[in-house]
Coordinates of C-alpha atoms in Angstrom, one line a residue:
M37 CA -39.6 -11.3 -5.1
C38 CA -42.5 -9.1 -4.5
G39 CA -44.7 -7.1 -2.1
I40 CA -48.0 -8.7 -1.1
L41 CA -51.2 -7.3 0.5
A42 CA -54.3 -9.3 1.5
I43 CA -57.4 -7.8 3.1
I44 CA -59.8 -10.3 4.6
G45 CA -63.2 -9.0 5.7
K46 CA -65.4 -6.1 4.8
E47 CA -64.9 -5.1 1.2
K48 CA -62.6 -2.1 0.7
D49 CA -62.6 0.5 -2.0
P50 CA -60.3 -0.8 -4.8
G51 CA -58.7 2.6 -5.3
L52 CA -57.8 2.6 -1.6
V53 CA -56.4 -0.9 -1.8
K54 CA -54.2 0.1 -4.8
S55 CA -52.9 3.1 -3.1
I56 CA -51.9 1.1 0.0
S57 CA -50.3 -1.6 -2.1
K58 CA -48.3 1.0 -4.0
R59 CA -46.5 1.9 -0.8
M60 CA -44.6 -1.3 -1.5
H61 CA -44.1 -0.8 -5.2
H62 CA -40.3 -0.6 -4.7
R63 CA -40.5 -4.3 -3.8
G64 CA -42.0 -5.2 -7.2
P65 CA -41.5 -2.5 -9.8
D66 CA -42.3 -4.8 -12.8
E67 CA -46.0 -5.3 -12.4
S68 CA -49.0 -4.5 -10.2
D69 CA -52.2 -6.7 -10.0
I70 CA -55.2 -7.0 -7.8
H71 CA -58.0 -9.6 -7.4
I72 CA -61.2 -9.2 -5.4
T73 CA -63.2 -12.3 -4.6
D74 CA -67.0 -12.6 -4.7
N75 CA -67.2 -12.0 -1.0
G76 CA -64.9 -9.0 -1.0
Y77 CA -61.6 -10.4 0.0
V78 CA -58.7 -8.6 -1.7
L79 CA -55.3 -9.9 -2.9
S80 CA -52.8 -7.4 -4.3
H81 CA -49.4 -7.9 -5.6
E82 CA -46.4 -5.8 -6.6
R83 CA -44.2 -8.0 -8.7
L84 CA -40.4 -8.3 -9.3
S85 CA -40.1 -10.8 -12.1
I86 CA -37.4 -13.4 -11.4
I87 CA -38.8 -16.8 -12.6
D88 CA -41.3 -17.1 -15.4
L89 CA -41.0 -13.6 -16.6
H90 CA -44.0 -13.7 -19.0
T91 CA -46.8 -15.8 -17.4
G92 CA -46.1 -15.7 -13.7
K93 CA -48.1 -12.6 -12.7
Q94 CA -50.0 -12.7 -9.5
P95 CA -52.5 -13.2 -7.9
I96 CA -52.6 -16.8 -9.2
Q97 CA -55.8 -18.8 -9.4
G98 CA -55.8 -22.5 -8.5
T99 CA -57.7 -25.2 -10.3
D100 CA -61.1 -23.7 -9.1
T101 CA -61.9 -21.0 -6.6
A102 CA -58.7 -20.7 -4.6
W103 CA -56.4 -17.7 -5.3
M104 CA -53.0 -16.8 -3.9
V105 CA -50.3 -14.2 -3.6
H106 CA -46.7 -15.1 -2.7
N107 CA -43.4 -13.2 -1.9
G108 CA -40.3 -15.4 -2.1
E109 CA -38.8 -18.3 -4.1
I110 CA -39.8 -22.0 -4.0
Y111 CA -36.6 -23.9 -4.9
N112 CA -38.2 -27.3 -5.2
H113 CA -41.2 -26.2 -7.2
Q114 CA -40.3 -28.4 -10.2
H115 CA -40.0 -31.5 -8.0
L116 CA -43.4 -30.8 -6.5
R117 CA -44.9 -30.4 -9.9
E118 CA -43.5 -33.8 -11.0
T119 CA -44.6 -35.6 -7.8
V120 CA -47.3 -34.8 -5.4
L121 CA -48.9 -32.2 -7.8
K122 CA -48.6 -34.1 -11.0
E123 CA -52.3 -34.5 -11.4
H124 CA -52.9 -30.7 -11.2
T125 CA -53.2 -28.4 -14.2
F126 CA -50.8 -25.4 -14.0
R127 CA -51.6 -22.0 -15.5
T128 CA -48.0 -20.7 -15.3
T129 CA -44.4 -22.0 -15.0
S130 CA -43.9 -19.8 -11.9
D131 CA -42.5 -21.4 -8.8
S132 CA -45.2 -19.6 -6.8
E133 CA -48.1 -21.5 -8.3
V134 CA -47.3 -24.7 -6.4
I135 CA -48.5 -23.1 -3.2
V136 CA -52.1 -22.7 -4.3
H137 CA -52.1 -26.3 -5.6
L138 CA -50.6 -27.7 -2.4
Y139 CA -53.4 -26.0 -0.5
E140 CA -55.9 -27.7 -2.8
E141 CA -54.2 -31.0 -2.4
F142 CA -53.4 -31.1 1.3
G143 CA -55.4 -28.4 3.0
Y144 CA -53.5 -26.5 5.6
D145 CA -50.8 -29.2 6.1
F146 CA -48.2 -28.4 3.4
C147 CA -45.7 -25.8 4.5
N148 CA -43.1 -28.4 5.4
R149 CA -43.2 -29.6 1.8
L150 CA -41.9 -26.2 0.6
D151 CA -38.1 -25.7 0.2
G152 CA -37.5 -22.0 -0.1
V153 CA -38.4 -18.7 1.4
F154 CA -42.0 -17.4 1.4
A155 CA -44.7 -15.2 2.7
F156 CA -48.1 -16.1 1.2
V157 CA -51.9 -15.7 1.6
V158 CA -54.4 -18.1 0.0
V159 CA -58.1 -17.4 -0.1
N160 CA -60.8 -19.8 -1.1
G161 CA -64.4 -18.6 -0.5
D162 CA -64.7 -17.7 3.2
D163 CA -61.6 -19.7 4.0
F164 CA -58.0 -18.3 4.0
M165 CA -54.5 -19.2 5.0
A166 CA -51.3 -17.2 5.5
G167 CA -47.8 -18.6 6.1
R168 CA -44.2 -17.5 6.5
D169 CA -41.0 -19.4 5.8
P170 CA -39.1 -21.3 8.6
V171 CA -36.6 -18.6 9.6
G172 CA -38.4 -15.5 8.4
V173 CA -36.2 -14.6 5.5
K174 CA -39.1 -12.9 3.9
P175 CA -41.1 -10.3 5.9
L176 CA -44.8 -10.5 6.8
Y177 CA -47.0 -8.4 9.0
Y178 CA -50.6 -8.7 10.1
G179 CA -53.2 -6.7 11.9
K180 CA -56.9 -5.8 12.3
D181 CA -58.8 -2.6 11.7
S182 CA -61.6 -1.2 13.8
E183 CA -64.2 -3.3 11.9
G184 CA -62.3 -6.6 12.5
T185 CA -61.0 -6.9 9.0
M186 CA -57.6 -8.7 8.9
Y187 CA -54.7 -7.4 6.9
F188 CA -51.5 -9.2 5.8
A189 CA -48.7 -7.3 4.1
S190 CA -45.0 -7.6 3.3
E191 CA -44.2 -4.3 5.0
M192 CA -45.6 -2.5 8.0
K193 CA -46.1 0.8 6.0
A194 CA -49.1 -0.9 4.3
L195 CA -50.9 -1.4 7.6
A196 CA -49.8 1.4 9.9
D197 CA -52.7 3.8 9.2
Q198 CA -55.2 1.1 8.5
C199 CA -55.0 -1.2 11.5
I200 CA -55.7 -0.3 15.1
E201 CA -52.9 -2.8 16.0
F202 CA -50.5 -4.9 14.1
T203 CA -47.3 -7.0 14.5
T204 CA -44.9 -9.3 12.8
F205 CA -46.2 -12.7 11.5
P206 CA -44.1 -15.3 13.3
P207 CA -41.6 -17.3 11.2
G208 CA -42.3 -21.0 10.8
H209 CA -46.0 -20.6 11.3
F210 CA -49.2 -20.6 9.3
Y211 CA -52.5 -19.0 10.3
T212 CA -56.1 -19.9 9.4
P213 CA -59.4 -18.7 11.0
K214 CA -60.1 -22.3 12.0
T215 CA -56.8 -23.1 13.6
G216 CA -55.3 -19.7 14.6
F217 CA -51.5 -19.7 14.5
V218 CA -49.8 -23.1 14.0
A219 CA -46.1 -23.7 14.3
Y220 CA -45.3 -26.1 11.4
Y221 CA -41.5 -25.7 11.7
K222 CA -40.3 -27.5 14.8
P223 CA -36.8 -29.0 14.0
A224 CA -35.0 -31.1 16.5
W225 CA -32.2 -28.5 16.7
F226 CA -34.6 -26.1 18.6
D227 CA -33.6 -28.2 21.6
P228 CA -29.9 -27.4 22.5
A229 CA -29.5 -30.9 23.9
K230 CA -29.9 -32.3 20.4
A231 CA -26.6 -30.8 19.2
T232 CA -24.6 -34.0 19.5
Q233 CA -23.4 -34.8 16.0
N234 CA -19.7 -35.4 15.4
L235 CA -18.0 -33.1 12.9
D236 CA -18.0 -34.2 9.2
L237 CA -16.3 -31.5 7.2
K238 CA -17.3 -32.9 3.8
T239 CA -21.0 -33.0 4.8
L240 CA -20.8 -29.5 6.0
R241 CA -19.1 -28.3 2.8
D242 CA -21.4 -30.2 0.5
G243 CA -24.4 -28.8 2.4
L244 CA -23.4 -25.3 1.7
I245 CA -22.6 -26.0 -1.9
N246 CA -26.1 -27.6 -2.5
A247 CA -27.7 -24.6 -0.7
T248 CA -25.9 -22.2 -3.0
K249 CA -26.8 -24.2 -6.1
K250 CA -30.5 -23.9 -5.4
R251 CA -30.2 -20.2 -5.1
L252 CA -28.7 -19.7 -8.6
L253 CA -32.1 -20.7 -10.0
A254 CA -33.3 -17.6 -11.9
D255 CA -34.4 -16.4 -15.4
V256 CA -32.4 -13.1 -14.8
P257 CA -28.7 -12.4 -14.1
V258 CA -27.4 -13.2 -10.6
G259 CA -24.7 -11.4 -8.7
V260 CA -22.9 -11.7 -5.3
L261 CA -22.5 -9.3 -2.5
L262 CA -18.8 -9.6 -1.6
S263 CA -17.6 -7.9 1.6
G264 CA -14.4 -9.8 1.7
G265 CA -15.3 -11.5 4.9
L266 CA -15.5 -15.3 5.2
D267 CA -19.3 -15.8 4.6
S268 CA -19.8 -13.7 1.5
S269 CA -16.5 -14.9 0.1
L270 CA -17.5 -18.5 0.5
T271 CA -20.8 -18.1 -1.2
S272 CA -19.1 -16.1 -4.0
S273 CA -16.5 -18.8 -4.5
I274 CA -19.1 -21.6 -4.6
A275 CA -21.3 -19.6 -7.1
S276 CA -18.2 -18.9 -9.2
R277 CA -17.5 -22.7 -9.4
L278 CA -21.1 -23.6 -10.2
L279 CA -21.3 -21.1 -13.0
K280 CA -17.9 -21.8 -14.4
N281 CA -19.0 -23.9 -17.4
T282 CA -22.0 -21.8 -18.2
N283 CA -22.4 -18.6 -20.2
S284 CA -23.2 -16.6 -17.1
K285 CA -20.7 -14.0 -16.0
L286 CA -20.7 -13.6 -12.2
H287 CA -20.7 -10.0 -11.1
S288 CA -19.4 -9.2 -7.6
F289 CA -20.1 -6.0 -5.6
S290 CA -18.4 -4.5 -2.6
I291 CA -18.8 -1.1 -0.9
G292 CA -16.7 1.2 1.4
L293 CA -16.0 4.7 2.3
D294 CA -12.9 4.7 0.1
S295 CA -10.5 2.3 -1.7
E296 CA -8.7 1.5 1.5
A297 CA -11.7 0.3 3.5
P298 CA -11.1 -3.2 5.1
D299 CA -13.8 -4.9 3.2
L300 CA -12.8 -3.4 -0.2
L301 CA -9.2 -4.6 0.3
A302 CA -10.3 -8.1 1.1
A303 CA -13.0 -8.2 -1.5
R304 CA -10.5 -7.2 -4.2
K305 CA -8.3 -10.2 -3.4
V306 CA -11.3 -12.5 -3.5
A307 CA -12.6 -11.1 -6.8
D308 CA -9.2 -11.4 -8.4
Y309 CA -8.8 -14.9 -7.1
L310 CA -12.2 -16.0 -8.4
G311 CA -12.1 -14.0 -11.7
T312 CA -15.5 -12.3 -11.1
E313 CA -16.4 -9.1 -12.8
H314 CA -15.9 -6.9 -9.8
H315 CA -17.5 -3.6 -9.0
E316 CA -16.4 -1.3 -6.1
I317 CA -18.8 1.3 -4.8
H318 CA -17.9 4.2 -2.6
F319 CA -20.2 6.3 -0.4
S320 CA -19.5 9.2 1.9
V321 CA -20.5 9.6 5.6
E322 CA -22.4 12.8 4.6
K323 CA -24.5 10.9 2.0
G324 CA -25.1 8.1 4.5
I325 CA -26.5 10.5 7.1
S326 CA -28.6 12.3 4.4
I327 CA -30.6 9.2 3.6
L328 CA -31.3 8.0 7.2
E329 CA -34.9 9.3 7.1
K330 CA -35.7 7.4 3.9
L331 CA -33.7 4.4 5.0
I332 CA -35.6 4.0 8.3
W333 CA -38.9 4.3 6.4
H334 CA -37.8 1.4 4.2
L335 CA -36.3 -0.7 7.1
E336 CA -39.1 -0.2 9.5
T337 CA -36.8 -0.6 12.5
Y338 CA -34.8 1.6 14.9
D339 CA -32.3 -1.1 15.8
V340 CA -28.9 0.5 15.8
T341 CA -26.8 -2.2 14.2
S342 CA -29.4 -2.8 11.5
I343 CA -29.3 0.9 10.5
R344 CA -25.5 1.1 10.6
A345 CA -25.2 -1.9 8.3
S346 CA -28.1 -1.1 6.0
T347 CA -26.8 2.2 4.9
P348 CA -24.0 0.8 2.7
M349 CA -26.2 -2.0 1.6
Y350 CA -28.9 0.5 0.5
F351 CA -26.4 2.4 -1.7
M352 CA -24.9 -0.8 -3.1
S353 CA -28.4 -2.2 -4.0
K354 CA -29.2 0.9 -6.1
V355 CA -26.0 0.5 -8.2
I356 CA -26.7 -3.2 -8.7
T357 CA -30.3 -2.7 -9.9
D358 CA -29.2 0.2 -12.2
M359 CA -26.9 -2.4 -13.9
G360 CA -29.9 -4.6 -14.6
I361 CA -29.1 -7.3 -12.0
K362 CA -32.1 -8.4 -10.0
V363 CA -30.7 -11.2 -7.8
V364 CA -27.7 -11.4 -5.5
L365 CA -26.3 -14.0 -3.0
S366 CA -25.3 -12.9 0.5
G367 CA -23.8 -14.4 3.6
E368 CA -26.3 -13.7 6.3
G369 CA -26.8 -16.3 9.0
A370 CA -23.3 -17.8 9.2
D371 CA -22.4 -15.9 12.3
E372 CA -25.5 -17.0 14.1
I373 CA -25.2 -20.6 13.1
F374 CA -21.5 -21.0 13.9
G375 CA -21.1 -18.5 16.8
G376 CA -19.1 -16.2 14.6
Y377 CA -19.6 -12.9 16.5
L378 CA -16.6 -12.1 18.6
Y379 CA -18.5 -12.1 21.8
F380 CA -19.1 -15.8 21.4
R381 CA -15.5 -16.3 22.6
N382 CA -16.7 -15.4 26.1
A383 CA -19.5 -18.0 26.2
P384 CA -19.3 -19.6 29.7
S385 CA -20.1 -23.2 28.6
D386 CA -20.9 -25.3 25.6
L387 CA -24.6 -25.4 26.5
E388 CA -24.8 -21.6 26.8
F389 CA -23.0 -21.3 23.5
Q390 CA -25.5 -23.6 21.8
K391 CA -28.5 -21.8 23.4
E392 CA -27.2 -18.5 22.0
T393 CA -26.7 -19.8 18.5
I394 CA -30.3 -21.1 18.5
E395 CA -31.7 -17.9 19.8
R396 CA -29.8 -15.8 17.3
V397 CA -31.0 -18.0 14.4
Q398 CA -34.6 -17.8 15.6
K399 CA -34.3 -14.0 15.9
L400 CA -32.8 -13.4 12.5
A401 CA -36.2 -12.3 11.2
T402 CA -35.9 -9.1 13.3
A403 CA -32.3 -8.5 12.6
D404 CA -30.1 -9.6 9.6
C405 CA -33.0 -11.0 7.5
L406 CA -34.9 -7.8 8.0
R407 CA -31.9 -5.7 7.1
A408 CA -30.9 -7.8 4.1
D409 CA -34.4 -7.9 2.6
K410 CA -35.6 -4.4 3.1
S411 CA -32.3 -2.5 2.3
T412 CA -32.1 -4.4 -1.0
M413 CA -35.8 -4.5 -1.8
A414 CA -35.9 -0.7 -1.4
H415 CA -34.5 -0.8 -4.9
G416 CA -36.2 -4.0 -6.2
L417 CA -33.2 -6.3 -5.6
E418 CA -33.7 -9.8 -4.4
V419 CA -31.1 -11.2 -1.9
R420 CA -30.7 -14.9 -1.4
V421 CA -29.1 -16.4 1.7
P422 CA -27.6 -19.9 1.3
F423 CA -26.6 -20.3 4.9
L424 CA -30.3 -20.2 5.9
D425 CA -31.2 -23.1 3.7
K426 CA -33.4 -25.5 5.7
D427 CA -31.3 -28.6 4.9
F428 CA -28.1 -26.8 5.7
L429 CA -29.5 -25.7 9.0
D430 CA -30.3 -29.3 9.8
I431 CA -26.6 -30.2 9.2
A432 CA -24.9 -27.2 10.9
M433 CA -27.2 -26.8 14.0
H434 CA -26.8 -30.4 15.0
I435 CA -23.0 -30.2 15.2
A436 CA -21.9 -30.4 18.9
P437 CA -21.0 -27.0 20.2
E438 CA -17.5 -28.0 21.2
Y439 CA -16.7 -28.1 17.5
K440 CA -17.8 -24.5 17.2
Q441 CA -16.5 -22.9 20.3
P442 CA -13.7 -20.4 19.3
K443 CA -11.8 -20.9 22.5
N444 CA -11.3 -24.6 21.4
F445 CA -9.4 -23.3 18.3
K446 CA -7.1 -20.6 19.6
D447 CA -10.0 -18.1 19.6
I448 CA -10.6 -18.4 15.8
E449 CA -14.3 -17.9 15.2
K450 CA -16.1 -20.2 12.7
Y451 CA -13.1 -22.5 12.6
I452 CA -14.9 -25.6 11.3
L453 CA -16.5 -23.6 8.5
R454 CA -13.1 -22.3 7.5
K455 CA -11.6 -25.8 7.7
A456 CA -14.4 -27.3 5.7
F457 CA -13.3 -25.2 2.7
D458 CA -9.6 -25.4 3.3
T459 CA -9.2 -27.9 0.6
P460 CA -5.6 -28.9 -0.5
E461 CA -6.5 -29.0 -4.2
K462 CA -8.3 -26.1 -5.9
P463 CA -8.6 -24.0 -2.7
F464 CA -11.9 -22.1 -2.4
L465 CA -10.2 -18.9 -1.1
P466 CA -6.8 -17.4 -0.5
D467 CA -5.5 -18.2 3.0
E468 CA -5.5 -14.5 4.0
V469 CA -9.2 -14.3 3.3
L470 CA -10.2 -17.8 4.5
W471 CA -8.6 -17.0 7.9
R472 CA -9.5 -13.3 8.2
Q473 CA -10.9 -12.2 11.6
K474 CA -14.6 -11.3 11.7
E475 CA -15.6 -7.7 10.8
Q476 CA -19.2 -6.5 11.1
F477 CA -20.3 -5.2 7.7
S478 CA -20.9 -1.7 9.2
D479 CA -17.3 -1.7 10.5
G480 CA -15.7 -3.2 7.4
V481 CA -16.9 -0.5 5.0
G482 CA -14.5 1.9 6.9
Y483 CA -14.2 2.6 10.6
G484 CA -15.0 6.3 10.1
W485 CA -18.6 5.4 9.2
I486 CA -19.7 4.4 12.7
D487 CA -17.5 6.9 14.5
Q488 CA -18.9 9.9 12.5
L489 CA -22.4 8.5 12.7
I490 CA -22.3 8.4 16.5
A491 CA -20.8 11.9 16.5
H492 CA -23.6 13.3 14.3
C493 CA -26.2 11.8 16.6
E494 CA -24.5 13.3 19.7
L495 CA -24.9 16.7 18.2
K496 CA -28.6 16.2 17.3
V497 CA -29.9 14.8 20.6
T498 CA -29.6 16.9 23.8
D499 CA -29.0 15.6 27.3
A500 CA -32.4 16.9 28.3
Q501 CA -34.0 14.7 25.6
M502 CA -32.1 11.7 26.9
A503 CA -33.2 12.4 30.4
E504 CA -36.9 12.1 29.3
A505 CA -36.3 9.2 27.0
A506 CA -38.1 6.7 29.2
V507 CA -41.2 8.9 29.4
K508 CA -41.4 9.5 25.7
Y509 CA -40.5 6.0 24.6
P510 CA -41.5 3.5 27.3
V511 CA -41.3 0.6 24.8
N512 CA -37.6 -0.2 24.1
T513 CA -36.3 3.0 25.6
P514 CA -33.2 4.2 23.7
A515 CA -30.1 4.0 25.8
T516 CA -27.8 6.2 23.7
K517 CA -28.1 9.4 21.7
E518 CA -27.6 7.4 18.5
A519 CA -30.5 5.1 19.4
Y520 CA -32.6 8.1 20.3
Y521 CA -32.0 9.8 17.0
Y522 CA -33.1 6.7 15.0
R523 CA -36.1 6.3 17.3
E524 CA -37.2 9.9 16.5
I525 CA -37.2 9.2 12.8
F526 CA -38.9 5.8 13.2
S527 CA -41.7 7.4 15.3
R528 CA -42.4 10.1 12.7
H529 CA -43.3 7.3 10.2
F530 CA -44.6 4.7 12.6
P531 CA -45.9 6.4 15.8
Q532 CA -48.0 3.4 17.1
D533 CA -46.8 1.5 20.2
S534 CA -47.5 -1.7 18.2
A535 CA -45.0 -0.6 15.6
A536 CA -42.4 0.1 18.2
A537 CA -43.0 -3.3 19.7
T538 CA -42.0 -5.1 16.5
V539 CA -38.4 -4.1 16.9
R540 CA -35.9 -6.3 18.7
K541 CA -32.7 -4.6 19.7
W542 CA -29.4 -6.5 18.9
I543 CA -27.3 -6.6 22.1
P544 CA -24.2 -8.9 22.4
K545 CA -23.8 -11.0 25.5
W546 CA -20.8 -11.8 27.7
Q547 CA -19.0 -8.5 27.1
K548 CA -18.8 -5.2 29.1
N549 CA -19.4 -2.9 26.2
T550 CA -23.0 -3.5 24.9
D551 CA -22.4 -1.5 21.7
P552 CA -23.2 -3.9 18.8
S553 CA -20.1 -3.0 16.8
G554 CA -17.6 -5.8 16.6
R555 CA -14.9 -3.3 17.5
A556 CA -16.5 -2.9 21.0
N557 CA -15.4 -6.4 21.8
A558 CA -12.1 -6.8 23.6
A559 CA -11.2 -9.6 21.1
H560 CA -11.2 -7.0 18.3
V561 CA -9.3 -4.4 20.3
N562 CA -6.5 -6.8 21.2
A563 CA -6.4 -8.8 17.9
D564 CA -3.5 -8.9 15.5
T565 CA -4.3 -7.3 12.1
T566 CA -3.9 -10.7 10.4
I567 CA -4.8 -14.2 11.3
A568 CA -2.3 -16.9 10.2
Q569 CA -3.7 -20.3 9.2
P570 CA -3.4 -22.8 12.1
S571 CA -1.7 -26.1 11.4
Q572 CA -3.7 -29.3 11.0
K573 CA -2.0 -30.4 14.3
V574 CA -3.7 -27.6 16.2
F575 CA -7.0 -28.7 14.8
T576 CA -6.5 -32.3 15.7
E577 CA -5.3 -31.5 19.2
A578 CA -8.2 -29.2 19.8
L579 CA -10.7 -32.0 19.0

């Protein structure tokens, strides 16, 4: 995983290019390289070595004149080498190199052949191509300067003072000067009417196992982020099983304000059950508040829920990389796919439920994917997300919404995901974890975190400032003092209107309180502290 920068147009001073690229050095602390083409195009790369530690440095040259930089992982690179690219000569064993050869072999029409996550730029003479993975797991921004030179970069901070305007590169698209933006990823599940598949629990279970297996590919140690919630616990359990007969010891990590935080209590049970080498990390509210300025610079967002959840993730990532671990699995995406947030209980119909799951998955690039990538990559840690595997999405998003609706299963969210892993022999998880009610990560680290964070912001922002908020911030006007406080920090680093417009605020539907905390939902307020496992009879009757 890395940081990439491409400058297409008038030649720039190499010293300036290096200094701009170094703003993303946290993304790739292992190596820095730059290539300038004969016509002055620039490719720069900050490398975090995960696969092919010795020969995989970038930019990578193709067979002849094409060059490429890539941020991400291509999980089917070996298959591509052995099939459609078998006539090509490879310079490295890196997964990234297949991209430049696919460009040489197929021109612009190859992104759908890639199974993985990616943001890349290929240059070949005057021609160039940029692309981003289907869901936007990896970040990419683009913009133009006053001379018309185009910039592409993994993070906005590399463009902010160079471009007169810039924005996010859309997921599932590629761009060339000949075609403009082209949507290459157009799965059938984008249409809510196509969610008609009957439920097959084994197919669902096997799909997530296969997605997790792909993401264990690495030449460095792999760990798991374990919040104790359903999603991270499942990926941890699967990874533990897949690594059982290998020499790899699975490290698990959880974080909370203290040893009694809800997530830490649940994670401890899971770690004991799985036999992982478990690490608990504590942070204080005071420390969390003290790093908000630096955190928002890394995150490049002022979205309230992203900042709340990123703070513990930021602290945890530092500890993990200090231990020498470069790759972790995480559970992002499950709540969007299966309607796991508590507000989904209030969906007025199956169709509206399905539309909301689609929209949430499509917007992950501005929410959980952004948070997971940037809060971990702030410390050079790569996070991998099995639930957002392209093949798994094809399975899960085509399941008819009545199988996902919580109200059809006594208001238990993600019932079918729980049931798919409720195996009678060799259970994947203890019942008290498999059937635990949803907690947002920012809540689960300890309820005092959000409460005291809100209180801090209340003291820092005056009523007079809030009264003028719409004048000062006409784009995405902050509605609370907490939102205003984050916006002030963001604007110090990224004052441009185009920067502000890249942010999409996370607002839950179908509930009176629009605070993004799961605790704001009446379902959480009224819930029992534990969820008992429903009987198979309940499941059958509900279907």
